[in-house]
Amino acid sequence: MTADNRNILARGRVATRLPAQDLDRARRFYAEQLGLEPVDERPGGLLYRCGETEFALFESTGAAPGTFTQMGWQVDDVETVVAELRQRGVRFEDVDVPGLRTKDGIADIDGNYPSKGARGERAAWFRDSEGNLLGIGEPVA
């Protein structure tokens, strides 16, 4: 295998798949609270596009674990995004564990993503209507 072939997935695009027990409820949440509309749909699935990335909601009888961040957005101003989403009814998680504590829904995380030229990240988390844990992050230079 050549070095070129070893990185075959690095040339691909990543797309997240999130389970939804009630696809209509999830569609309303993503539209009303996040301001997102699907760009495509099929029976049992909705496709969304954010920038150059995509994610899909798919109808599933399984429950989302909600125990880890399943998908996240990188934004330029986490405080503004959190404030806007709160106005739309999004409730942010309070986190208080060793090394990670939110204040007003936002955590300061030192050392995250030095490869992005950042010294850290400011982040916030919320759950969608289906229990998926979603995050918002702003690299801090």
mmCIF file of N, CA and C in Angstrom:
data_model
loop_
_atom_site.group_PDB
_atom_site.id
_atom_site.type_symbol
_atom_site.label_atom_id
_atom_site.label_comp_id
_atom_site.label_asym_id
_atom_site.label_seq_id
_atom_site.Cartn_x
_atom_site.Cartn_y
_atom_site.Cartn_z
ATOM 1 N N MET A 1 0.860 -1.180 0.000
ATOM 2 C CA MET A 1 0.000 0.000 0.000
ATOM 3 C C MET A 1 0.899 1.233 0.000
ATOM 4 N N THR A 2 0.663 2.116 -0.924
ATOM 5 C CA THR A 2 1.465 3.336 -0.992
ATOM 6 C C THR A 2 0.989 4.334 0.046
ATOM 7 N N ALA A 3 1.833 5.311 0.339
ATOM 8 C CA ALA A 3 1.476 6.352 1.307
ATOM 9 C C ALA A 3 0.217 7.082 0.871
ATOM 10 N N ASP A 4 0.050 7.237 -0.439
ATOM 11 C CA ASP A 4 -1.147 7.913 -0.976
ATOM 12 C C ASP A 4 -2.420 7.155 -0.631
ATOM 13 N N ASN A 5 -2.390 5.830 -0.740
ATOM 14 C CA ASN A 5 -3.575 5.010 -0.481
ATOM 15 C C ASN A 5 -3.897 4.884 1.003
ATOM 16 N N ARG A 6 -2.924 5.082 1.868
ATOM 17 C CA ARG A 6 -3.170 4.964 3.307
ATOM 18 C C ARG A 6 -4.088 6.071 3.804
ATOM 19 N N ASN A 7 -4.113 7.209 3.144
ATOM 20 C CA ASN A 7 -4.933 8.344 3.580
ATOM 21 C C ASN A 7 -6.212 8.474 2.782
ATOM 22 N N ILE A 8 -6.744 7.366 2.316
ATOM 23 C CA ILE A 8 -7.919 7.408 1.440
ATOM 24 C C ILE A 8 -9.116 8.091 2.116
ATOM 25 N N LEU A 9 -9.326 7.871 3.402
ATOM 26 C CA LEU A 9 -10.456 8.514 4.079
ATOM 27 C C LEU A 9 -10.211 9.996 4.324
ATOM 28 N N ALA A 10 -8.967 10.410 4.433
ATOM 29 C CA ALA A 10 -8.650 11.823 4.639
ATOM 30 C C ALA A 10 -9.106 12.671 3.458
ATOM 31 N N ARG A 11 -9.255 12.065 2.302
ATOM 32 C CA ARG A 11 -9.722 12.797 1.117
ATOM 33 C C ARG A 11 -11.246 12.863 1.061
ATOM 34 N N GLY A 12 -11.910 12.099 1.901
ATOM 35 C CA GLY A 12 -13.376 12.090 1.918
ATOM 36 C C GLY A 12 -13.936 13.203 2.784
ATOM 37 N N ARG A 13 -15.254 13.310 2.776
ATOM 38 C CA ARG A 13 -15.950 14.268 3.642
ATOM 39 C C ARG A 13 -16.662 13.502 4.736
ATOM 40 N N VAL A 14 -16.621 14.034 5.940
ATOM 41 C CA VAL A 14 -17.287 13.395 7.069
ATOM 42 C C VAL A 14 -18.710 13.914 7.157
ATOM 43 N N ALA A 15 -19.645 13.024 7.406
ATOM 44 C CA ALA A 15 -21.043 13.408 7.578
ATOM 45 C C ALA A 15 -21.584 12.697 8.814
ATOM 46 N N THR A 16 -22.147 13.440 9.724
ATOM 47 C CA THR A 16 -22.698 12.906 10.964
ATOM 48 C C THR A 16 -24.094 12.347 10.736
ATOM 49 N N ARG A 17 -24.431 11.290 11.455
ATOM 50 C CA ARG A 17 -25.776 10.699 11.443
ATOM 51 C C ARG A 17 -26.291 10.699 12.873
ATOM 52 N N LEU A 18 -27.446 11.327 13.103
ATOM 53 C CA LEU A 18 -28.038 11.420 14.438
ATOM 54 C C LEU A 18 -29.382 10.702 14.459
ATOM 55 N N PRO A 19 -29.624 9.860 15.462
ATOM 56 C CA PRO A 19 -30.897 9.162 15.541
ATOM 57 C C PRO A 19 -32.027 10.071 16.030
ATOM 58 N N ALA A 20 -33.226 9.790 15.541
ATOM 59 C CA ALA A 20 -34.431 10.517 15.974
ATOM 60 C C ALA A 20 -35.567 9.513 16.137
ATOM 61 N N GLN A 21 -36.128 9.450 17.335
ATOM 62 C CA GLN A 21 -37.274 8.569 17.542
ATOM 63 C C GLN A 21 -38.532 9.147 16.910
ATOM 64 N N ASP A 22 -38.613 10.476 16.826
ATOM 65 C CA ASP A 22 -39.758 11.152 16.219
ATOM 66 C C ASP A 22 -39.211 12.185 15.233
ATOM 67 N N LEU A 23 -39.187 11.827 13.956
ATOM 68 C CA LEU A 23 -38.578 12.673 12.935
ATOM 69 C C LEU A 23 -39.320 14.005 12.769
ATOM 70 N N ASP A 24 -40.644 14.000 12.906
ATOM 71 C CA ASP A 24 -41.401 15.262 12.799
ATOM 72 C C ASP A 24 -41.054 16.205 13.951
ATOM 73 N N ARG A 25 -40.959 15.666 15.148
ATOM 74 C CA ARG A 25 -40.578 16.476 16.316
ATOM 75 C C ARG A 25 -39.167 17.034 16.117
ATOM 76 N N ALA A 26 -38.257 16.196 15.619
ATOM 77 C CA ALA A 26 -36.883 16.635 15.380
ATOM 78 C C ALA A 26 -36.847 17.726 14.305
ATOM 79 N N ARG A 27 -37.603 17.564 13.235
ATOM 80 C CA ARG A 27 -37.643 18.582 12.173
ATOM 81 C C ARG A 27 -38.086 19.924 12.749
ATOM 82 N N ARG A 28 -39.123 19.917 13.606
ATOM 83 C CA ARG A 28 -39.598 21.161 14.223
ATOM 84 C C ARG A 28 -38.518 21.780 15.098
ATOM 85 N N PHE A 29 -37.838 20.976 15.910
ATOM 86 C CA PHE A 29 -36.779 21.492 16.779
ATOM 87 C C PHE A 29 -35.686 22.154 15.947
ATOM 88 N N TYR A 30 -35.200 21.461 14.939
ATOM 89 C CA TYR A 30 -34.102 21.995 14.120
ATOM 90 C C TYR A 30 -34.532 23.250 13.367
ATOM 91 N N ALA A 31 -35.791 23.320 12.958
ATOM 92 C CA ALA A 31 -36.281 24.512 12.246
ATOM 93 C C ALA A 31 -36.535 25.664 13.212
ATOM 94 N N GLU A 32 -37.326 25.416 14.247
ATOM 95 C CA GLU A 32 -37.767 26.491 15.134
ATOM 96 C C GLU A 32 -36.673 26.957 16.094
ATOM 97 N N GLN A 33 -35.880 26.044 16.600
ATOM 98 C CA GLN A 33 -34.912 26.434 17.611
ATOM 99 C C GLN A 33 -33.501 26.638 17.072
ATOM 100 N N LEU A 34 -33.155 25.944 15.997
ATOM 101 C CA LEU A 34 -31.809 26.117 15.436
ATOM 102 C C LEU A 34 -31.815 26.883 14.121
ATOM 103 N N GLY A 35 -32.997 27.085 13.530
ATOM 104 C CA GLY A 35 -33.094 27.831 12.280
ATOM 105 C C GLY A 35 -32.591 27.055 11.072
ATOM 106 N N LEU A 36 -32.628 25.733 11.148
ATOM 107 C CA LEU A 36 -32.132 24.893 10.055
ATOM 108 C C LEU A 36 -33.267 24.171 9.351
ATOM 109 N N GLU A 37 -33.206 24.125 8.044
ATOM 110 C CA GLU A 37 -34.181 23.408 7.220
ATOM 111 C C GLU A 37 -33.452 22.317 6.446
ATOM 112 N N PRO A 38 -34.060 21.160 6.261
ATOM 113 C CA PRO A 38 -33.391 20.115 5.492
ATOM 114 C C PRO A 38 -33.204 20.538 4.033
ATOM 115 N N VAL A 39 -32.086 20.120 3.451
ATOM 116 C CA VAL A 39 -31.836 20.382 2.031
ATOM 117 C C VAL A 39 -32.309 19.214 1.182
ATOM 118 N N ASP A 40 -32.572 18.084 1.833
ATOM 119 C CA ASP A 40 -33.055 16.902 1.126
ATOM 120 C C ASP A 40 -33.740 16.010 2.155
ATOM 121 N N GLU A 41 -34.638 15.170 1.682
ATOM 122 C CA GLU A 41 -35.263 14.212 2.585
ATOM 123 C C GLU A 41 -35.646 12.965 1.835
ATOM 124 N N ARG A 42 -35.766 11.908 2.587
ATOM 125 C CA ARG A 42 -36.212 10.613 2.078
ATOM 126 C C ARG A 42 -37.073 10.010 3.170
ATOM 127 N N PRO A 43 -37.810 8.965 2.877
ATOM 128 C CA PRO A 43 -38.588 8.336 3.955
ATOM 129 C C PRO A 43 -37.665 7.931 5.101
ATOM 130 N N GLY A 44 -37.935 8.455 6.285
ATOM 131 C CA GLY A 44 -37.143 8.124 7.461
ATOM 132 C C GLY A 44 -35.863 8.907 7.631
ATOM 133 N N GLY A 45 -35.635 9.948 6.809
ATOM 134 C CA GLY A 45 -34.387 10.691 6.960
ATOM 135 C C GLY A 45 -34.454 12.111 6.463
ATOM 136 N N LEU A 46 -33.705 12.992 7.113
ATOM 137 C CA LEU A 46 -33.594 14.400 6.734
ATOM 138 C C LEU A 46 -32.117 14.740 6.622
ATOM 139 N N LEU A 47 -31.739 15.445 5.567
ATOM 140 C CA LEU A 47 -30.357 15.847 5.350
ATOM 141 C C LEU A 47 -30.242 17.356 5.509
ATOM 142 N N TYR A 48 -29.266 17.796 6.305
ATOM 143 C CA TYR A 48 -29.020 19.212 6.550
ATOM 144 C C TYR A 48 -27.611 19.559 6.074
ATOM 145 N N ARG A 49 -27.425 20.787 5.648
ATOM 146 C CA ARG A 49 -26.107 21.256 5.229
ATOM 147 C C ARG A 49 -25.764 22.505 6.034
ATOM 148 N N CYS A 50 -24.565 22.503 6.601
ATOM 149 C CA CYS A 50 -24.037 23.649 7.342
ATOM 150 C C CYS A 50 -22.647 23.921 6.783
ATOM 151 N N GLY A 51 -22.498 25.040 6.098
ATOM 152 C CA GLY A 51 -21.215 25.319 5.461
ATOM 153 C C GLY A 51 -20.934 24.242 4.433
ATOM 154 N N GLU A 52 -19.779 23.622 4.546
ATOM 155 C CA GLU A 52 -19.385 22.577 3.596
ATOM 156 C C GLU A 52 -19.600 21.179 4.161
ATOM 157 N N THR A 53 -20.304 21.080 5.286
ATOM 158 C CA THR A 53 -20.526 19.786 5.907
ATOM 159 C C THR A 53 -22.010 19.437 5.892
ATOM 160 N N GLU A 54 -22.276 18.174 6.129
ATOM 161 C CA GLU A 54 -23.662 17.699 6.161
ATOM 162 C C GLU A 54 -23.876 16.843 7.399
ATOM 163 N N PHE A 55 -25.117 16.805 7.836
ATOM 164 C CA PHE A 55 -25.508 15.826 8.842
ATOM 165 C C PHE A 55 -26.916 15.378 8.521
ATOM 166 N N ALA A 56 -27.230 14.192 8.971
ATOM 167 C CA ALA A 56 -28.549 13.623 8.701
ATOM 168 C C ALA A 56 -29.199 13.201 10.004
ATOM 169 N N LEU A 57 -30.492 13.383 10.057
ATOM 170 C CA LEU A 57 -31.310 12.812 11.123
ATOM 171 C C LEU A 57 -31.997 11.601 10.506
ATOM 172 N N PHE A 58 -31.965 10.476 11.201
ATOM 173 C CA PHE A 58 -32.633 9.294 10.674
ATOM 174 C C PHE A 58 -33.553 8.714 11.729
ATOM 175 N N GLU A 59 -34.696 8.238 11.272
ATOM 176 C CA GLU A 59 -35.676 7.645 12.166
ATOM 177 C C GLU A 59 -35.107 6.354 12.743
ATOM 178 N N SER A 60 -35.156 6.245 14.069
ATOM 179 C CA SER A 60 -34.572 5.104 14.746
ATOM 180 C C SER A 60 -35.402 4.767 15.974
ATOM 181 N N THR A 61 -35.511 3.503 16.265
ATOM 182 C CA THR A 61 -36.215 3.101 17.485
ATOM 183 C C THR A 61 -35.288 3.155 18.691
ATOM 184 N N GLY A 62 -33.986 3.268 18.448
ATOM 185 C CA GLY A 62 -33.021 3.374 19.542
ATOM 186 C C GLY A 62 -32.960 4.789 20.077
ATOM 187 N N ALA A 63 -32.571 4.915 21.319
ATOM 188 C CA ALA A 63 -32.452 6.234 21.944
ATOM 189 C C ALA A 63 -31.017 6.738 21.839
ATOM 190 N N ALA A 64 -30.877 8.036 21.657
ATOM 191 C CA ALA A 64 -29.553 8.662 21.646
ATOM 192 C C ALA A 64 -28.960 8.560 23.046
ATOM 193 N N PRO A 65 -27.669 8.229 23.171
ATOM 194 C CA PRO A 65 -27.110 8.106 24.511
ATOM 195 C C PRO A 65 -27.026 9.439 25.243
ATOM 196 N N GLY A 66 -26.689 10.512 24.527
ATOM 197 C CA GLY A 66 -26.599 11.823 25.156
ATOM 198 C C GLY A 66 -25.524 11.922 26.216
ATOM 199 N N THR A 67 -24.582 10.984 26.226
ATOM 200 C CA THR A 67 -23.538 10.982 27.243
ATOM 201 C C THR A 67 -22.232 11.582 26.737
ATOM 202 N N PHE A 68 -22.201 11.971 25.477
ATOM 203 C CA PHE A 68 -21.014 12.575 24.890
ATOM 204 C C PHE A 68 -21.457 13.482 23.748
ATOM 205 N N THR A 69 -20.602 14.386 23.330
ATOM 206 C CA THR A 69 -20.935 15.291 22.237
ATOM 207 C C THR A 69 -20.972 14.487 20.945
ATOM 208 N N GLN A 70 -22.145 14.448 20.324
ATOM 209 C CA GLN A 70 -22.319 13.663 19.107
ATOM 210 C C GLN A 70 -22.040 14.474 17.845
ATOM 211 N N MET A 71 -22.171 15.787 17.943
ATOM 212 C CA MET A 71 -21.902 16.665 16.810
ATOM 213 C C MET A 71 -21.677 18.064 17.359
ATOM 214 N N GLY A 72 -20.860 18.846 16.679
ATOM 215 C CA GLY A 72 -20.613 20.202 17.136
ATOM 216 C C GLY A 72 -20.405 21.161 15.985
ATOM 217 N N TRP A 73 -20.637 22.428 16.267
ATOM 218 C CA TRP A 73 -20.415 23.515 15.318
ATOM 219 C C TRP A 73 -19.267 24.363 15.822
ATOM 220 N N GLN A 74 -18.371 24.767 14.941
ATOM 221 C CA GLN A 74 -17.357 25.759 15.276
ATOM 222 C C GLN A 74 -17.895 27.103 14.839
ATOM 223 N N VAL A 75 -17.927 28.062 15.769
ATOM 224 C CA VAL A 75 -18.488 29.383 15.493
ATOM 225 C C VAL A 75 -17.462 30.458 15.822
ATOM 226 N N ASP A 76 -17.717 31.668 15.349
ATOM 227 C CA ASP A 76 -16.809 32.788 15.595
ATOM 228 C C ASP A 76 -17.055 33.472 16.937
ATOM 229 N N ASP A 77 -18.287 33.373 17.463
ATOM 230 C CA ASP A 77 -18.630 34.074 18.702
ATOM 231 C C ASP A 77 -19.635 33.228 19.480
ATOM 232 N N VAL A 78 -19.134 32.387 20.360
ATOM 233 C CA VAL A 78 -19.994 31.453 21.084
ATOM 234 C C VAL A 78 -21.022 32.176 21.946
ATOM 235 N N GLU A 79 -20.656 33.301 22.551
ATOM 236 C CA GLU A 79 -21.610 34.025 23.400
ATOM 237 C C GLU A 79 -22.815 34.507 22.606
ATOM 238 N N THR A 80 -22.580 35.044 21.410
ATOM 239 C CA THR A 80 -23.678 35.521 20.568
ATOM 240 C C THR A 80 -24.567 34.366 20.132
ATOM 241 N N VAL A 81 -23.962 33.253 19.737
ATOM 242 C CA VAL A 81 -24.739 32.088 19.297
ATOM 243 C C VAL A 81 -25.562 31.529 20.454
ATOM 244 N N VAL A 82 -24.965 31.394 21.622
ATOM 245 C CA VAL A 82 -25.694 30.893 22.792
ATOM 246 C C VAL A 82 -26.868 31.819 23.122
ATOM 247 N N ALA A 83 -26.639 33.127 23.112
ATOM 248 C CA ALA A 83 -27.713 34.079 23.420
ATOM 249 C C ALA A 83 -28.857 33.963 22.412
ATOM 250 N N GLU A 84 -28.530 33.862 21.130
ATOM 251 C CA GLU A 84 -29.564 33.748 20.096
ATOM 252 C C GLU A 84 -30.346 32.452 20.240
ATOM 253 N N LEU A 85 -29.649 31.354 20.467
ATOM 254 C CA LEU A 85 -30.345 30.072 20.612
ATOM 255 C C LEU A 85 -31.196 30.035 21.880
ATOM 256 N N ARG A 86 -30.725 30.671 22.946
ATOM 257 C CA ARG A 86 -31.540 30.752 24.171
ATOM 258 C C ARG A 86 -32.850 31.492 23.905
ATOM 259 N N GLN A 87 -32.780 32.559 23.100
ATOM 260 C CA GLN A 87 -33.999 33.300 22.756
ATOM 261 C C GLN A 87 -34.986 32.419 22.004
ATOM 262 N N ARG A 88 -34.484 31.426 21.310
ATOM 263 C CA ARG A 88 -35.339 30.502 20.555
ATOM 264 C C ARG A 88 -35.792 29.313 21.403
ATOM 265 N N GLY A 89 -35.379 29.283 22.672
ATOM 266 C CA GLY A 89 -35.836 28.225 23.570
ATOM 267 C C GLY A 89 -34.866 27.090 23.812
ATOM 268 N N VAL A 90 -33.654 27.179 23.294
ATOM 269 C CA VAL A 90 -32.666 26.129 23.526
ATOM 270 C C VAL A 90 -32.151 26.250 24.959
ATOM 271 N N ARG A 91 -32.092 25.106 25.651
ATOM 272 C CA ARG A 91 -31.583 25.075 27.026
ATOM 273 C C ARG A 91 -30.199 24.455 27.032
ATOM 274 N N PHE A 92 -29.236 25.176 27.584
ATOM 275 C CA PHE A 92 -27.855 24.719 27.600
ATOM 276 C C PHE A 92 -27.551 23.923 28.859
ATOM 277 N N GLU A 93 -26.649 22.980 28.715
ATOM 278 C CA GLU A 93 -26.261 22.087 29.800
ATOM 279 C C GLU A 93 -25.373 22.823 30.802
ATOM 280 N N ASP A 94 -25.556 22.517 32.072
ATOM 281 C CA ASP A 94 -24.632 22.962 33.110
ATOM 282 C C ASP A 94 -23.663 21.817 33.349
ATOM 283 N N VAL A 95 -22.373 22.108 33.277
ATOM 284 C CA VAL A 95 -21.347 21.081 33.468
ATOM 285 C C VAL A 95 -20.480 21.498 34.646
ATOM 286 N N ASP A 96 -20.242 20.569 35.549
ATOM 287 C CA ASP A 96 -19.377 20.822 36.694
ATOM 288 C C ASP A 96 -18.680 19.514 37.051
ATOM 289 N N VAL A 97 -17.598 19.243 36.340
ATOM 290 C CA VAL A 97 -16.782 18.057 36.579
ATOM 291 C C VAL A 97 -15.336 18.524 36.685
ATOM 292 N N PRO A 98 -14.462 17.721 37.276
ATOM 293 C CA PRO A 98 -13.058 18.148 37.388
ATOM 294 C C PRO A 98 -12.490 18.568 36.023
ATOM 295 N N GLY A 99 -11.983 19.783 35.965
ATOM 296 C CA GLY A 99 -11.370 20.302 34.749
ATOM 297 C C GLY A 99 -12.333 20.926 33.747
ATOM 298 N N LEU A 100 -13.634 20.880 34.033
ATOM 299 C CA LEU A 100 -14.602 21.445 33.086
ATOM 300 C C LEU A 100 -15.828 21.959 33.838
ATOM 301 N N ARG A 101 -16.021 23.273 33.770
ATOM 302 C CA ARG A 101 -17.155 23.886 34.455
ATOM 303 C C ARG A 101 -17.718 24.994 33.569
ATOM 304 N N THR A 102 -19.033 24.985 33.410
ATOM 305 C CA THR A 102 -19.669 26.053 32.641
ATOM 306 C C THR A 102 -20.071 27.187 33.568
ATOM 307 N N LYS A 103 -20.035 28.392 33.009
ATOM 308 C CA LYS A 103 -20.548 29.579 33.689
ATOM 309 C C LYS A 103 -21.468 30.244 32.671
ATOM 310 N N ASP A 104 -22.727 30.428 33.046
ATOM 311 C CA ASP A 104 -23.738 30.944 32.124
ATOM 312 C C ASP A 104 -23.814 30.088 30.864
ATOM 313 N N GLY A 105 -23.589 28.766 31.027
ATOM 314 C CA GLY A 105 -23.716 27.828 29.919
ATOM 315 C C GLY A 105 -22.481 27.667 29.060
ATOM 316 N N ILE A 106 -21.410 28.401 29.342
ATOM 317 C CA ILE A 106 -20.211 28.360 28.500
ATOM 318 C C ILE A 106 -18.999 27.961 29.339
ATOM 319 N N ALA A 107 -18.200 27.044 28.805
ATOM 320 C CA ALA A 107 -16.980 26.599 29.480
ATOM 321 C C ALA A 107 -15.757 27.139 28.759
ATOM 322 N N ASP A 108 -14.735 27.468 29.518
ATOM 323 C CA ASP A 108 -13.427 27.829 28.969
ATOM 324 C C ASP A 108 -12.540 26.602 29.099
ATOM 325 N N ILE A 109 -12.027 26.133 27.973
ATOM 326 C CA ILE A 109 -11.241 24.897 27.945
ATOM 327 C C ILE A 109 -9.836 25.231 27.456
ATOM 328 N N ASP A 110 -8.864 25.168 28.355
ATOM 329 C CA ASP A 110 -7.483 25.470 27.983
ATOM 330 C C ASP A 110 -6.881 24.292 27.221
ATOM 331 N N GLY A 111 -6.052 24.616 26.229
ATOM 332 C CA GLY A 111 -5.282 23.598 25.531
ATOM 333 C C GLY A 111 -5.966 22.904 24.375
ATOM 334 N N ASN A 112 -7.239 23.196 24.110
ATOM 335 C CA ASN A 112 -7.915 22.526 22.998
ATOM 336 C C ASN A 112 -7.437 23.055 21.654
ATOM 337 N N TYR A 113 -7.158 22.166 20.757
ATOM 338 C CA TYR A 113 -6.890 22.432 19.347
ATOM 339 C C TYR A 113 -5.725 23.374 19.055
ATOM 340 N N PRO A 114 -4.525 23.096 19.589
ATOM 341 C CA PRO A 114 -3.385 23.942 19.212
ATOM 342 C C PRO A 114 -3.085 23.875 17.710
ATOM 343 N N SER A 115 -3.504 22.789 17.051
ATOM 344 C CA SER A 115 -3.276 22.669 15.604
ATOM 345 C C SER A 115 -4.068 23.714 14.820
ATOM 346 N N LYS A 116 -5.097 24.286 15.445
ATOM 347 C CA LYS A 116 -5.879 25.353 14.808
ATOM 348 C C LYS A 116 -5.332 26.731 15.170
ATOM 349 N N GLY A 117 -4.162 26.759 15.807
ATOM 350 C CA GLY A 117 -3.578 28.028 16.224
ATOM 351 C C GLY A 117 -4.267 28.599 17.451
ATOM 352 N N ALA A 118 -4.947 27.759 18.191
ATOM 353 C CA ALA A 118 -5.702 28.217 19.364
ATOM 354 C C ALA A 118 -4.988 27.792 20.644
ATOM 355 N N ARG A 119 -5.203 28.566 21.691
ATOM 356 C CA ARG A 119 -4.680 28.198 23.008
ATOM 357 C C ARG A 119 -5.746 27.471 23.813
ATOM 358 N N GLY A 120 -6.961 27.469 23.259
ATOM 359 C CA GLY A 120 -8.072 26.820 23.937
ATOM 360 C C GLY A 120 -9.357 27.022 23.172
ATOM 361 N N GLU A 121 -10.450 26.760 23.852
ATOM 362 C CA GLU A 121 -11.769 26.849 23.226
ATOM 363 C C GLU A 121 -12.785 27.289 24.267
ATOM 364 N N ARG A 122 -13.791 28.019 23.812
ATOM 365 C CA ARG A 122 -14.970 28.309 24.632
ATOM 366 C C ARG A 122 -16.079 27.450 24.059
ATOM 367 N N ALA A 123 -16.808 26.737 24.899
ATOM 368 C CA ALA A 123 -17.766 25.765 24.391
ATOM 369 C C ALA A 123 -19.040 25.726 25.226
ATOM 370 N N ALA A 124 -20.106 25.278 24.574
ATOM 371 C CA ALA A 124 -21.407 25.115 25.225
ATOM 372 C C ALA A 124 -22.078 23.891 24.618
ATOM 373 N N TRP A 125 -22.962 23.267 25.389
ATOM 374 C CA TRP A 125 -23.634 22.049 24.946
ATOM 375 C C TRP A 125 -25.129 22.134 25.209
ATOM 376 N N PHE A 126 -25.895 21.501 24.326
ATOM 377 C CA PHE A 126 -27.341 21.403 24.493
ATOM 378 C C PHE A 126 -27.821 20.096 23.884
ATOM 379 N N ARG A 127 -29.038 19.712 24.235
ATOM 380 C CA ARG A 127 -29.638 18.495 23.675
ATOM 381 C C ARG A 127 -30.721 18.883 22.682
ATOM 382 N N ASP A 128 -30.811 18.116 21.611
ATOM 383 C CA ASP A 128 -31.912 18.339 20.684
ATOM 384 C C ASP A 128 -33.163 17.648 21.220
ATOM 385 N N SER A 129 -34.231 17.689 20.476
ATOM 386 C CA SER A 129 -35.500 17.108 20.920
ATOM 387 C C SER A 129 -35.414 15.603 21.103
ATOM 388 N N GLU A 130 -34.393 14.974 20.550
ATOM 389 C CA GLU A 130 -34.260 13.517 20.598
ATOM 390 C C GLU A 130 -33.227 13.046 21.617
ATOM 391 N N GLY A 131 -32.634 13.985 22.360
ATOM 392 C CA GLY A 131 -31.653 13.631 23.376
ATOM 393 C C GLY A 131 -30.220 13.605 22.883
ATOM 394 N N ASN A 132 -29.974 13.926 21.614
ATOM 395 C CA ASN A 132 -28.611 14.002 21.097
ATOM 396 C C ASN A 132 -27.903 15.187 21.736
ATOM 397 N N LEU A 133 -26.682 14.990 22.219
ATOM 398 C CA LEU A 133 -25.910 16.061 22.835
ATOM 399 C C LEU A 133 -25.088 16.758 21.753
ATOM 400 N N LEU A 134 -25.343 18.040 21.565
ATOM 401 C CA LEU A 134 -24.715 18.841 20.515
ATOM 402 C C LEU A 134 -23.887 19.947 21.146
ATOM 403 N N GLY A 135 -22.809 20.329 20.486
ATOM 404 C CA GLY A 135 -21.913 21.332 21.036
ATOM 405 C C GLY A 135 -21.671 22.491 20.091
ATOM 406 N N ILE A 136 -21.254 23.592 20.698
ATOM 407 C CA ILE A 136 -20.859 24.797 19.960
ATOM 408 C C ILE A 136 -19.503 25.194 20.526
ATOM 409 N N GLY A 137 -18.537 25.436 19.652
ATOM 410 C CA GLY A 137 -17.206 25.799 20.123
ATOM 411 C C GLY A 137 -16.613 26.962 19.363
ATOM 412 N N GLU A 138 -15.854 27.771 20.083
ATOM 413 C CA GLU A 138 -15.135 28.903 19.505
ATOM 414 C C GLU A 138 -13.658 28.782 19.892
ATOM 415 N N PRO A 139 -12.775 28.547 18.909
ATOM 416 C CA PRO A 139 -11.353 28.521 19.242
ATOM 417 C C PRO A 139 -10.909 29.875 19.791
ATOM 418 N N VAL A 140 -10.038 29.838 20.798
ATOM 419 C CA VAL A 140 -9.540 31.058 21.421
ATOM 420 C C VAL A 140 -8.056 31.174 21.100
ATOM 421 N N ALA A 141 -7.696 32.259 20.413
ATOM 422 C CA ALA A 141 -6.289 32.453 20.007
ATOM 423 C C ALA A 141 -5.448 32.928 21.160
#
